[in-house]
Short mmCIF file of C-alpha atoms in Angstrom, two decimals:
data_model
loop_
_atom_site.label_atom_id
_atom_site.label_comp_id
_atom_site.label_asym_id
_atom_site.label_seq_id
_atom_site.Cartn_x
_atom_site.Cartn_y
_atom_site.Cartn_z
CA UNK A 1 99.48 162.57 87.75
CA UNK A 2 96.78 160.54 85.91
CA UNK A 3 93.16 161.22 86.59
CA UNK A 4 90.03 159.39 85.45
CA UNK A 5 88.29 162.14 83.58
CA UNK A 6 87.18 160.31 80.47
CA UNK A 7 85.47 157.06 81.32
CA UNK A 8 86.88 153.96 82.90
CA UNK A 9 90.56 153.59 83.06
CA UNK A 10 92.35 150.35 83.76
CA UNK A 11 95.83 151.81 83.09
CA UNK A 12 98.03 151.39 86.09
CA UNK A 13 100.06 154.35 87.34
CA UNK A 14 103.17 153.70 89.45
CA UNK A 15 104.29 155.98 92.26
CA UNK A 16 107.58 155.40 94.14
CA UNK A 17 106.82 157.47 97.23
CA UNK A 18 103.12 157.85 97.80
CA UNK A 19 103.39 160.51 100.50
CA UNK A 20 100.48 162.39 102.12
CA UNK A 21 101.16 165.35 99.84
CA UNK A 22 100.87 163.16 96.74
CA UNK A 23 97.74 161.47 98.13
CA UNK A 24 96.07 164.87 98.63
CA UNK A 25 97.07 165.98 95.12
CA UNK A 26 95.48 162.83 93.62
CA UNK A 27 92.21 163.22 95.54
CA UNK A 28 92.00 166.90 94.69
CA UNK A 29 92.23 166.00 91.00
CA UNK A 30 89.51 163.37 91.48
CA UNK A 31 87.31 166.01 93.18
CA UNK A 32 87.84 168.50 90.35
CA UNK A 33 86.90 165.89 87.76
CA UNK A 34 83.86 164.79 89.90
CA UNK A 35 85.03 161.15 89.64
CA UNK A 36 82.66 158.41 90.77
CA UNK A 37 83.82 154.86 91.01
CA UNK A 38 86.69 152.91 92.49
CA UNK A 39 90.28 153.93 93.08
CA UNK A 40 92.21 150.61 93.22
CA UNK A 41 95.54 150.78 94.88
CA UNK A 42 98.10 147.86 95.24
CA UNK A 43 101.58 147.56 96.66
CA UNK A 44 104.57 145.42 95.76
CA UNK A 45 103.34 142.58 98.09
CA UNK A 46 100.12 142.27 96.01
CA UNK A 47 98.04 143.74 98.76
CA UNK A 48 95.08 145.69 97.20
CA UNK A 49 92.83 148.33 98.62
CA UNK A 50 89.70 149.79 97.03
CA UNK A 51 88.47 153.31 97.80
CA UNK A 52 84.85 153.96 96.66
CA UNK A 53 84.36 157.57 95.56
CA UNK A 54 81.27 159.68 94.68
CA UNK A 55 81.99 162.96 92.86
CA UNK A 56 85.56 162.82 94.12
CA UNK A 57 84.79 162.31 97.82
CA UNK A 58 85.29 159.08 99.75
CA UNK A 59 82.30 156.86 100.39
CA UNK A 60 84.00 153.78 101.85
CA UNK A 61 87.23 151.80 101.63
CA UNK A 62 87.99 148.10 101.80
CA UNK A 63 90.65 145.48 101.02
CA UNK A 64 94.08 144.90 102.46
CA UNK A 65 95.13 141.78 104.24
CA UNK A 66 92.49 141.85 107.05
CA UNK A 67 89.26 143.33 105.67
CA UNK A 68 87.00 141.30 107.99
CA UNK A 69 89.19 141.76 111.06
CA UNK A 70 89.22 145.50 110.43
CA UNK A 71 85.44 145.71 109.96
CA UNK A 72 84.82 143.63 113.15
CA UNK A 73 87.37 145.70 115.13
CA UNK A 74 85.66 148.99 114.32
CA UNK A 75 82.20 147.64 114.95
CA UNK A 76 83.43 146.44 118.37
CA UNK A 77 84.80 149.90 119.03
CA UNK A 78 81.74 151.96 118.00
CA UNK A 79 78.63 149.65 118.03
CA UNK A 80 79.55 146.40 119.87
CA UNK A 81 75.92 145.53 120.56
CA UNK A 82 75.52 144.68 116.82
CA UNK A 83 77.72 141.57 117.21
CA UNK A 84 75.78 140.10 120.09
CA UNK A 85 73.28 138.17 117.98
CA UNK A 86 75.42 135.95 115.78
CA UNK A 87 72.59 134.33 113.80
CA UNK A 88 70.98 137.68 113.05
CA UNK A 89 74.32 138.96 111.81
CA UNK A 90 74.88 135.89 109.61
CA UNK A 91 71.41 136.17 108.19
CA UNK A 92 71.88 139.81 107.28
CA UNK A 93 75.15 139.12 105.49
CA UNK A 94 73.70 136.16 103.62
CA UNK A 95 70.80 138.40 102.49
CA UNK A 96 73.21 141.04 101.27
CA UNK A 97 74.97 138.40 99.18
CA UNK A 98 71.84 137.95 97.18
CA UNK A 99 71.67 141.57 96.17
CA UNK A 100 73.55 143.42 93.45
CA UNK A 101 75.75 145.77 95.41
CA UNK A 102 78.21 148.33 94.13
CA UNK A 103 80.02 148.59 97.47
CA UNK A 104 81.28 145.93 99.85
CA UNK A 105 78.99 143.99 102.21
CA UNK A 106 80.42 145.76 105.28
CA UNK A 107 79.09 149.10 103.97
CA UNK A 108 75.71 147.61 103.03
CA UNK A 109 75.38 146.16 106.54
CA UNK A 110 76.00 149.54 108.14
CA UNK A 111 73.32 151.04 105.83
CA UNK A 112 70.84 148.34 106.82
CA UNK A 113 71.50 148.89 110.54
CA UNK A 114 70.78 152.66 110.13
CA UNK A 115 67.58 151.95 108.18
CA UNK A 116 66.46 149.59 110.93
CA UNK A 117 67.43 152.16 113.66
CA UNK A 118 69.92 149.67 115.16
CA UNK A 119 72.77 152.10 115.10
CA UNK A 120 72.95 155.86 114.67
CA UNK A 121 74.40 157.64 111.64
CA UNK A 122 77.08 158.97 113.96
CA UNK A 123 78.17 155.41 114.90
CA UNK A 124 78.28 154.40 111.20
CA UNK A 125 80.30 157.55 110.41
CA UNK A 126 82.86 156.61 113.09
CA UNK A 127 83.21 153.05 111.67
CA UNK A 128 83.64 154.31 108.16
CA UNK A 129 86.14 157.08 109.07
CA UNK A 130 88.23 154.70 111.22
CA UNK A 131 88.26 152.21 108.34
CA UNK A 132 89.38 154.79 105.76
CA UNK A 133 92.11 156.20 108.09
CA UNK A 134 93.46 152.69 108.77
CA UNK A 135 93.59 151.91 105.06
CA UNK A 136 95.31 155.21 104.28
CA UNK A 137 97.86 154.46 106.98
CA UNK A 138 98.60 151.10 105.27
CA UNK A 139 98.86 152.77 101.91
CA UNK A 140 101.21 155.42 103.30
CA UNK A 141 103.37 152.70 104.87
CA UNK A 142 103.53 150.81 101.58
CA UNK A 143 105.14 153.90 99.94
CA UNK A 144 105.61 152.21 96.54
CA UNK A 145 102.21 151.60 94.91
CA UNK A 146 100.27 151.23 91.68
CA UNK A 147 96.88 152.68 91.21
CA UNK A 148 94.07 152.60 88.61
CA UNK A 149 90.57 153.92 88.29
CA UNK A 150 87.35 152.05 87.56
CA UNK A 151 84.62 154.59 86.74
CA UNK A 152 81.11 153.77 87.99
CA UNK A 153 78.67 156.62 87.45
CA UNK A 154 75.87 154.59 89.13
CA UNK A 155 77.78 154.42 92.42
CA UNK A 156 75.95 156.60 95.00
CA UNK A 157 76.12 157.03 98.77
CA UNK A 158 73.58 156.28 101.44
CA UNK A 159 75.69 157.35 104.36
CA UNK A 160 78.47 159.95 104.43
CA UNK A 161 80.88 161.64 102.07
CA UNK A 162 84.40 162.04 103.44
CA UNK A 163 86.73 164.84 102.52
CA UNK A 164 89.94 163.11 101.58
CA UNK A 165 92.37 165.73 102.81
CA UNK A 166 91.05 165.43 106.44
CA UNK A 167 91.46 161.66 106.69
CA UNK A 168 94.82 161.67 104.81
CA UNK A 169 96.15 164.14 107.37
CA UNK A 170 94.82 162.02 110.21
CA UNK A 171 96.39 158.89 108.80
CA UNK A 172 99.69 160.69 108.16
CA UNK A 173 99.72 162.00 111.74
CA UNK A 174 99.33 158.39 113.01
CA UNK A 175 102.06 157.15 110.62
CA UNK A 176 104.46 159.90 111.76
CA UNK A 177 103.88 158.78 115.35
CA UNK A 178 104.49 155.21 114.25
CA UNK A 179 107.78 156.24 112.66
CA UNK A 180 108.69 158.30 115.73
CA UNK A 181 108.31 155.20 117.89
CA UNK A 182 110.98 153.57 115.71
CA UNK A 183 108.65 150.82 114.51
CA UNK A 184 108.09 152.02 110.95
CA UNK A 185 109.33 148.66 109.50
CA UNK A 186 106.66 146.74 111.47
CA UNK A 187 103.04 146.33 110.55
CA UNK A 188 100.21 146.91 113.05
CA UNK A 189 98.53 143.93 111.41
CA UNK A 190 101.12 141.63 113.04
CA UNK A 191 100.19 139.72 116.19
CA UNK A 192 102.48 139.59 119.30
CA UNK A 193 103.17 136.22 120.89
CA UNK A 194 105.36 135.31 123.87
CA UNK A 195 108.37 133.27 122.81
CA UNK A 196 110.27 133.03 126.10
CA UNK A 197 107.63 132.83 128.88
CA UNK A 198 110.01 131.85 131.68
CA UNK A 199 112.38 134.72 130.94
CA UNK A 200 109.51 137.18 130.55
CA UNK A 201 108.02 136.01 133.84
CA UNK A 202 111.34 136.67 135.61
CA UNK A 203 111.50 140.22 134.24
CA UNK A 204 107.95 141.32 135.05
CA UNK A 205 105.62 141.32 138.10
CA UNK A 206 103.09 138.54 138.49
CA UNK A 207 100.24 140.90 137.49
CA UNK A 208 101.97 142.19 134.39
CA UNK A 209 102.94 138.69 133.29
CA UNK A 210 99.39 137.48 133.76
CA UNK A 211 98.03 140.38 131.66
CA UNK A 212 100.61 139.81 128.92
CA UNK A 213 99.87 136.09 128.83
CA UNK A 214 96.16 136.72 128.25
CA UNK A 215 96.76 139.33 125.55
CA UNK A 216 99.86 138.12 123.61
CA UNK A 217 98.40 134.86 122.26
CA UNK A 218 99.49 135.24 118.66
CA UNK A 219 95.94 135.54 117.51
CA UNK A 220 95.24 139.25 118.09
CA UNK A 221 97.04 141.86 116.01
CA UNK A 222 98.39 145.04 117.42
CA UNK A 223 95.39 146.79 116.06
CA UNK A 224 93.05 144.27 117.67
CA UNK A 225 94.81 144.80 120.98
CA UNK A 226 94.52 148.59 120.76
CA UNK A 227 90.69 148.36 120.50
CA UNK A 228 90.58 145.78 123.32
CA UNK A 229 92.81 147.93 125.55
CA UNK A 230 91.08 151.18 124.43
CA UNK A 231 94.48 152.77 123.58
CA UNK A 232 95.90 153.88 120.28
CA UNK A 233 97.98 151.32 118.38
CA UNK A 234 101.22 153.37 118.70
CA UNK A 235 100.97 153.42 122.52
CA UNK A 236 100.24 149.72 122.70
CA UNK A 237 103.13 148.77 120.37
CA UNK A 238 105.54 151.11 122.14
CA UNK A 239 104.71 149.44 125.46
CA UNK A 240 105.62 146.03 123.99
CA UNK A 241 108.78 147.20 122.22
CA UNK A 242 111.26 146.41 125.13
CA UNK A 243 110.06 142.78 125.13
CA UNK A 244 110.23 142.62 121.35
CA UNK A 245 113.77 143.98 121.28
CA UNK A 246 114.85 141.43 123.90
CA UNK A 247 113.38 138.58 121.81
CA UNK A 248 110.88 137.67 124.54
CA UNK A 249 107.95 138.63 122.32
CA UNK A 250 107.71 138.07 118.57
CA UNK A 251 105.44 139.69 116.01
CA UNK A 252 103.85 137.06 113.69
CA UNK A 253 101.58 137.16 110.71
CA UNK A 254 97.99 135.98 111.11
CA UNK A 255 95.28 135.36 108.58
CA UNK A 256 92.03 137.24 108.28
CA UNK A 257 88.97 135.90 110.07
CA UNK A 258 86.03 134.47 108.15
CA UNK A 259 83.12 136.76 107.16
CA UNK A 260 80.06 136.51 109.40
CA UNK A 261 77.97 133.90 107.52
CA UNK A 262 77.42 130.23 108.10
CA UNK A 263 76.35 127.05 106.26
CA UNK A 264 73.27 126.72 108.47
CA UNK A 265 71.98 130.20 107.62
CA UNK A 266 72.67 129.80 103.89
CA UNK A 267 70.80 126.50 104.02
CA UNK A 268 67.80 128.15 105.66
CA UNK A 269 67.81 130.84 102.97
CA UNK A 270 68.27 128.67 99.92
CA UNK A 271 66.72 125.33 100.83
CA UNK A 272 64.01 124.32 98.29
CA UNK A 273 61.66 121.34 97.80
CA UNK A 274 63.20 120.59 94.45
CA UNK A 275 66.08 118.20 94.03
CA UNK A 276 69.58 119.56 94.13
CA UNK A 277 70.88 120.89 90.82
CA UNK A 278 74.65 121.17 90.39
CA UNK A 279 75.87 124.73 90.64
CA UNK A 280 79.18 125.86 89.19
CA UNK A 281 80.77 129.20 90.12
CA UNK A 282 83.26 131.36 88.24
CA UNK A 283 85.14 134.17 89.95
CA UNK A 284 86.95 136.27 87.34
CA UNK A 285 87.21 139.97 86.71
CA UNK A 286 86.94 139.45 82.92
CA UNK A 287 83.36 139.68 81.66
CA UNK A 288 84.41 137.74 78.54
CA UNK A 289 85.71 134.81 80.61
CA UNK A 290 82.58 134.78 82.78
CA UNK A 291 80.35 134.88 79.67
CA UNK A 292 82.26 132.12 77.95
CA UNK A 293 82.14 129.94 81.07
CA UNK A 294 78.41 130.60 81.46
CA UNK A 295 77.74 129.44 77.89
CA UNK A 296 79.76 126.28 78.34
CA UNK A 297 78.32 125.38 81.72
CA UNK A 298 74.60 126.25 81.20
CA UNK A 299 74.57 124.44 77.85
CA UNK A 300 75.65 121.32 79.77
CA UNK A 301 72.68 121.68 82.07
CA UNK A 302 74.35 123.08 85.22
CA UNK A 303 73.36 126.11 87.16
CA UNK A 304 75.91 128.91 86.90
CA UNK A 305 76.89 131.85 89.11
CA UNK A 306 79.63 134.39 88.41
CA UNK A 307 81.22 137.36 90.22
CA UNK A 308 83.69 139.77 88.74
CA UNK A 309 84.44 141.62 92.02
CA UNK A 310 86.97 139.63 94.02
CA UNK A 311 86.05 141.55 97.18
CA UNK A 312 82.41 140.30 96.98
CA UNK A 313 83.37 136.79 95.85
CA UNK A 314 83.17 135.08 99.27
CA UNK A 315 79.77 136.67 100.09
CA UNK A 316 78.42 135.50 96.76
CA UNK A 317 79.82 131.96 97.22
CA UNK A 318 78.42 131.83 100.72
CA UNK A 319 74.97 132.56 99.39
CA UNK A 320 74.94 130.17 96.44
CA UNK A 321 77.07 127.32 97.82
CA UNK A 322 78.39 126.05 94.47
CA UNK A 323 79.53 122.45 93.93
CA UNK A 324 82.66 123.59 92.16
CA UNK A 325 84.48 126.92 91.90
CA UNK A 326 86.60 128.18 89.00
CA UNK A 327 88.79 130.94 90.42
CA UNK A 328 90.87 133.49 88.55
CA UNK A 329 94.41 133.69 89.86
CA UNK A 330 94.99 137.45 89.16
CA UNK A 331 92.34 140.13 89.80
CA UNK A 332 92.65 143.89 90.23
CA UNK A 333 91.41 144.05 93.78
CA UNK A 334 92.59 140.73 95.27
CA UNK A 335 93.98 137.43 94.09
CA UNK A 336 93.01 133.76 93.82
CA UNK A 337 95.42 132.69 96.53
CA UNK A 338 93.73 134.93 99.18
CA UNK A 339 90.20 133.92 98.22
CA UNK A 340 91.09 130.26 98.13
CA UNK A 341 92.75 130.44 101.48
CA UNK A 342 89.76 132.21 103.05
CA UNK A 343 87.36 129.74 101.55
CA UNK A 344 89.22 126.77 103.01
CA UNK A 345 88.81 128.28 106.51
CA UNK A 346 84.98 128.05 106.10
CA UNK A 347 83.57 124.66 107.11
CA UNK A 348 81.27 124.07 104.17
CA UNK A 349 83.98 125.00 101.63
CA UNK A 350 86.53 122.73 103.19
CA UNK A 351 86.08 120.04 100.55
CA UNK A 352 84.57 122.05 97.66
CA UNK A 353 86.65 121.61 94.51
CA UNK A 354 88.44 124.89 93.70
CA UNK A 355 90.07 125.08 90.27
CA UNK A 356 92.48 127.94 89.58
CA UNK A 357 92.15 129.70 86.24
CA UNK A 358 95.44 131.16 85.02
CA UNK A 359 97.15 132.26 81.83
CA UNK A 360 100.56 131.56 83.48
CA UNK A 361 100.68 127.90 84.35
CA UNK A 362 104.08 127.92 86.02
CA UNK A 363 105.42 125.56 88.67
CA UNK A 364 105.66 128.32 91.31
CA UNK A 365 101.98 129.23 90.82
CA UNK A 366 100.99 125.56 91.06
CA UNK A 367 102.94 125.07 94.30
CA UNK A 368 101.52 128.19 95.92
CA UNK A 369 98.04 127.34 94.82
CA UNK A 370 98.30 123.87 96.33
CA UNK A 371 99.59 125.36 99.61
CA UNK A 372 96.43 127.49 99.97
CA UNK A 373 94.14 124.47 99.18
CA UNK A 374 93.31 124.58 95.51
CA UNK A 375 92.20 121.35 93.90
CA UNK A 376 93.49 121.76 90.29
CA UNK A 377 94.73 124.20 87.66
CA UNK A 378 93.16 125.12 84.30
CA UNK A 379 94.83 127.21 81.64
CA UNK A 380 93.20 130.27 80.07
CA UNK A 381 91.40 130.45 77.77
CA UNK A 382 89.72 127.22 78.88
CA UNK A 383 88.25 125.03 76.20
CA UNK A 384 84.76 123.64 76.59
CA UNK A 385 85.96 120.07 76.68
CA UNK A 386 88.44 120.89 79.51
CA UNK A 387 85.82 122.76 81.58
CA UNK A 388 83.27 119.89 81.27
CA UNK A 389 85.91 117.24 81.92
CA UNK A 390 86.90 119.11 85.11
CA UNK A 391 83.29 119.26 86.26
CA UNK A 392 82.86 115.64 85.54
CA UNK A 393 86.04 114.68 87.40
CA UNK A 394 85.41 116.63 90.56
CA UNK A 395 81.62 116.78 90.81
CA UNK A 396 79.70 114.28 88.63
CA UNK A 397 81.86 111.27 89.44
CA UNK A 398 81.74 112.03 93.13
CA UNK A 399 77.97 112.47 93.14
CA UNK A 400 77.44 109.11 91.48
CA UNK A 401 79.69 107.17 93.82
#
């Protein structure tokens, strides 16, 4: 099994059955080599998770299809009072977006809350452990995965260090229970919704039907419901299984929720007395692409912002509010489709031009990109004339109208 002993490694390793035993073996090798950095894991559906490690032990984990839902869910479970003041929360996240951070905003926010004595270290530990266990469950369920290492010797920890074997065993125990309930082919990230209300009403008591009607709205995932009902996700899902098998309740996919930041807060933070200067953003994991785009764009007199970490992209964009976004289609820890889709759900990015950067300008990619709300496509490597023409088309001409 490959380890990251000698510097950064971007070579992908494929594993057909990534069982708990293989997971423990991998993390043991990382502990032996005292690896610090990111372990990036992806499955065949292009879902990507990032585990942050310090000297081979887990610091935090993020990624997957619902990173914000997951964070909110565990905060609700262990420190719900922190979500009461929405504006304070938005302000904190917007401030984090201005800082250079080696770990995701969720982790930074927990650190800030501890420093401000707003939560205890024990509460933060519970949020982090629950997050890591949930991600390891998803990785175990994926079975067939690819992984790669990104060494970062400057990555440190302000909170806890988690022994991998303990959380792997906990996640595996939960997954075994999930399999035992005969629901291994279902994802706990699916949301139950009533499909035949009249039939369901006839088969349940009035009280049960009323409760189900309130809970099964197609907007709360099985995991969301487990926190709301204060029961483990296996028990919650098993209780719904008879209705699912009868076709009275369906499990549907839902999108992630938007991160906790708003246009009004960002405007308060970044409003200046000077006139507006056009800002162009580039989200791309390649430092060469970002540097090239910066040269082209700044020489033309525009402000420029870039971010190479796809997981931090939305937080950075929320803080800088660019007038146009160049967005890489393929990144190691997420993809342009997901970022574009999430941006379009935020009110002040609803009409922002988003131009996809790709080296594979195929019809399928174009159609899918349009479906998630992209404005245009630009082939890589982009030529200066093309970049400036795109800015002129979608920003300059609109500003002068």
